[in-house]
mmCIF file of C-alpha atoms in Angstrom:
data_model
loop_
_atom_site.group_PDB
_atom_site.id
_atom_site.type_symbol
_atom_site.label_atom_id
_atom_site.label_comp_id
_atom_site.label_asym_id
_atom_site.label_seq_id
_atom_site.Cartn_x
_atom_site.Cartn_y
_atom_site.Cartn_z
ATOM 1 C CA UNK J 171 0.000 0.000 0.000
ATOM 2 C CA UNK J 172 2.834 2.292 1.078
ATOM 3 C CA UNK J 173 4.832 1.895 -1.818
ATOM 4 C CA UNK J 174 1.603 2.311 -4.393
ATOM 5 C CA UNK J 175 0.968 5.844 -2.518
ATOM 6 C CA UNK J 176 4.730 6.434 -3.083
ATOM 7 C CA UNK J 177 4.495 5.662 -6.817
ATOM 8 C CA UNK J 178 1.253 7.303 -7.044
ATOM 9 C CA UNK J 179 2.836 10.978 -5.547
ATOM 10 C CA UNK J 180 5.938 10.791 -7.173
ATOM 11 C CA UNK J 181 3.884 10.689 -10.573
ATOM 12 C CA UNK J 182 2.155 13.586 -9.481
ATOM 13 C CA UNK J 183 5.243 15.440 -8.939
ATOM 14 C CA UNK J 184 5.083 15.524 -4.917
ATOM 15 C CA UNK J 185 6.873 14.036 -2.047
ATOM 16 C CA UNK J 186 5.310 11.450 -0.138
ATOM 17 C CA UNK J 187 4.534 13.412 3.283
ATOM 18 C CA UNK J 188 2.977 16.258 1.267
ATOM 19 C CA UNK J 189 0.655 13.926 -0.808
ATOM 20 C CA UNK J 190 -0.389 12.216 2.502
ATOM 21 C CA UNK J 191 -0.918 15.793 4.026
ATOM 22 C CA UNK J 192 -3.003 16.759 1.356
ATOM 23 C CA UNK J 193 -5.262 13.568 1.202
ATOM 24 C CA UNK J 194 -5.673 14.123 4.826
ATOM 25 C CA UNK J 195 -7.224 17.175 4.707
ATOM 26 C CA UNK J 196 -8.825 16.672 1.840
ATOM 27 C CA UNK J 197 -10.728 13.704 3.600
ATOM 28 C CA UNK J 198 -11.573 16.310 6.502
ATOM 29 C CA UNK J 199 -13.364 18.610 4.081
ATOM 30 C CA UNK J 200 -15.033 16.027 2.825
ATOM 31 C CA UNK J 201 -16.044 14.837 6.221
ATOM 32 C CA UNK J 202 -13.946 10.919 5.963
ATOM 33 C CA UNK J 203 -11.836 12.011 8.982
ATOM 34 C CA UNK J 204 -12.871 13.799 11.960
ATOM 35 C CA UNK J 205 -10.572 16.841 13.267
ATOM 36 C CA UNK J 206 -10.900 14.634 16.354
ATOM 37 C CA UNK J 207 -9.411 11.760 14.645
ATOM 38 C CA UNK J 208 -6.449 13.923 13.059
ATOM 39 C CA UNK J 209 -6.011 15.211 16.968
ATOM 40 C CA UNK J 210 -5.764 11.861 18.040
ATOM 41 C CA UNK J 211 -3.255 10.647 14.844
ATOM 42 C CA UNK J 212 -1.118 13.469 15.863
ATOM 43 C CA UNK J 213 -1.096 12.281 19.475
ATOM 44 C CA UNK J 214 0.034 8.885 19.020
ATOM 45 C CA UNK J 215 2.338 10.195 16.109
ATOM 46 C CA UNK J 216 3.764 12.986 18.700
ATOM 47 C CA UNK J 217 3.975 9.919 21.363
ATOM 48 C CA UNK J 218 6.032 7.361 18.948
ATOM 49 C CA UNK J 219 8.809 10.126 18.710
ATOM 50 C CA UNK J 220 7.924 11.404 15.440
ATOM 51 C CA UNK J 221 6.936 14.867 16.882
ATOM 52 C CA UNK J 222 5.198 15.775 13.818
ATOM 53 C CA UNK J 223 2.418 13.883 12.294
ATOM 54 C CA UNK J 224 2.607 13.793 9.131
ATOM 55 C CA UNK J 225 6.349 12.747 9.991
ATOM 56 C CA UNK J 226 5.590 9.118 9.909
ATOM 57 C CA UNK J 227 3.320 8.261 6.745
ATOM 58 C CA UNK J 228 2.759 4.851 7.816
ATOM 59 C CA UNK J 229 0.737 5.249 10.885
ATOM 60 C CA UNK J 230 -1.853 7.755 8.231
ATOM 61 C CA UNK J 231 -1.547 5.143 5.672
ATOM 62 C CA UNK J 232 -2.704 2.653 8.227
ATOM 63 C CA UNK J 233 -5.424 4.349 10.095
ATOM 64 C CA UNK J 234 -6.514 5.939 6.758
ATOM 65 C CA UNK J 235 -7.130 2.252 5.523
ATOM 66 C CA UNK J 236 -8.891 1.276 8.276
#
């Protein structure tokens, strides 16, 4: 999954953390994610030593599958 979302920025001319940013809050416009669920992905992302959230793709790739 990771890897197709890699392939799928780079063709779009973006880095990965910046096309996972933006699909993020696209999905919170659009009412997928909660800004409660993006406080609570920062949290644990902020708690796993990443500091940032969008620092560690794979936790958004994973809860964004769920």
């Amino acid at each position: 999954m990771e890897r197709e979302a890699r392939r799928l920025f780079d063709q779009l001319g973006m880095d990965f953390e910046t096309g996972i940013s933006l699909f993020l809050e696209k999905s919170v416009q659009e009412g997928n994610v909660s800004f409660l669920d993006v406080n609570l992905l920062a949290r644990e992302a902020a708690l796993s030593g990443q500091g940032k959230v969008f620092k560690n793709p794979k936790i958004l790739l994973d809860y964004l599958v769920e």
